[in-house]
Structure formats: C-alpha cells, structure tokens
Amino acid sequence: MDKFGFQILMFAITLIEIIISTSLYFAVNNSIIYVIYVLIVSSCIGGHFAIVSPEFNKIFGMDVGPELYGLTGNFIGLASLLGPLMTNFILKKKKDFLVVFLISGGLCMIKLFVTLIFDESEKFVYNERISNLLEEGNNVKDNENNEKIIDEDE
C-alpha cells in the first residue's frame, strides 16, 4: 500500500468488483469461469480488509482508528443479513438475477466515485467530545506518557 497508496488500490479493487458484478450473470454457465470469478471476488474482499484498517489508523489515529474500524465490522454482519432479503425481494419483483448483479455493480460504482473524491492527505481531527463519547463506559486513565489507557480492573 505504501508503494501505490490507498486510493489507487481501492480504485483497482472496485474496478474489478464492477467488472465481476456486471458480468457474473453471464459467467455462471461455465463452471471454471465461475470458480475463477469467486476466487477474484474473495481476493477483493481480502484486499479490503488488508488496506482499510491501516487507512483508518492513518486518518483517525491509533486511539480512535481501530475502534471505528471495529464498528464497520457491524455493517458486514448487517449486509450479510440484509443481502439475501433484498435479493429475494428483487427476485419476487423482477424474477431475474441480472437485476441483482446490476444493482451490485451500481453500488460498486458509487464506491468508485467516493474513492475518487477521497483525499488521502487529509487527516480527521476529532474533538474532545467525540473522544469522550468513544471512551464512555471505559475506565480510561493517562499513563506517564500522557497516553490514554483503559483500566480493566475497575
């Protein structure tokens, strides 16, 4: 990632996802191509996990970045629940998987647009109120280096 940067890698992964999403419908007739498509999609998912976490830490800092990245994991679970429901809803209305794949490709295009407008050089400076909200419920103390640590004994 340091060689190419987050934006270029995310752009490449998203472009691959758009191609796969919009052509998978036609690839299901050939089992070898279908397996290759599944492997490519799995690689894209792995790529997301590999590059997004360090980017969160770079933008939001080491004290908030991991927490926010952890929260995004909740959306993966939500998508796992809602995806089949939405697919069934679309299939009842349109009776064609092509619509499902085209919607997936459209969502990837939105992600591509967001990736293009994302400014990698900007840092998110959070104020003390956000910091307090994230630490709420935790027993947080400062150590001798003024770093915040969570005291789990209390």
PDB file of C-alpha atoms in Angstrom, residues 13 17 39-52 69:
ATOM      1  CA  ILE A  13     -10.250  -3.352  -6.356  1.00  0.00           C
ATOM      2  CA  GLU A  17     -15.680  -5.642  -8.474  1.00  0.00           C
ATOM      3  CA  LEU A  39     -11.680 -16.524  -6.295  1.00  0.00           C
ATOM      4  CA  ILE A  40     -11.283 -12.988  -7.652  1.00  0.00           C
ATOM      5  CA  VAL A  41     -14.156 -11.691  -5.511  1.00  0.00           C
ATOM      6  CA  SER A  42     -12.667 -13.390  -2.448  1.00  0.00           C
ATOM      7  CA  SER A  43      -9.343 -11.716  -3.195  1.00  0.00           C
ATOM      8  CA  CYS A  44     -11.081  -8.342  -3.429  1.00  0.00           C
ATOM      9  CA  ILE A  45     -12.688  -8.874  -0.024  1.00  0.00           C
ATOM     10  CA  GLY A  46      -9.301  -9.790   1.427  1.00  0.00           C
ATOM     11  CA  GLY A  47      -7.835  -6.696  -0.189  1.00  0.00           C
ATOM     12  CA  HIS A  48     -10.427  -4.538   1.533  1.00  0.00           C
ATOM     13  CA  PHE A  49      -9.576  -5.971   4.923  1.00  0.00           C
ATOM     14  CA  ALA A  50      -5.864  -5.507   4.264  1.00  0.00           C
ATOM     15  CA  ILE A  51      -5.916  -1.861   3.153  1.00  0.00           C
ATOM     16  CA  VAL A  52      -8.837  -0.280   5.018  1.00  0.00           C
ATOM     17  CA  TYR A  69     -12.759   0.043  12.026  1.00  0.00           C
TER      18      TYR A  69
END
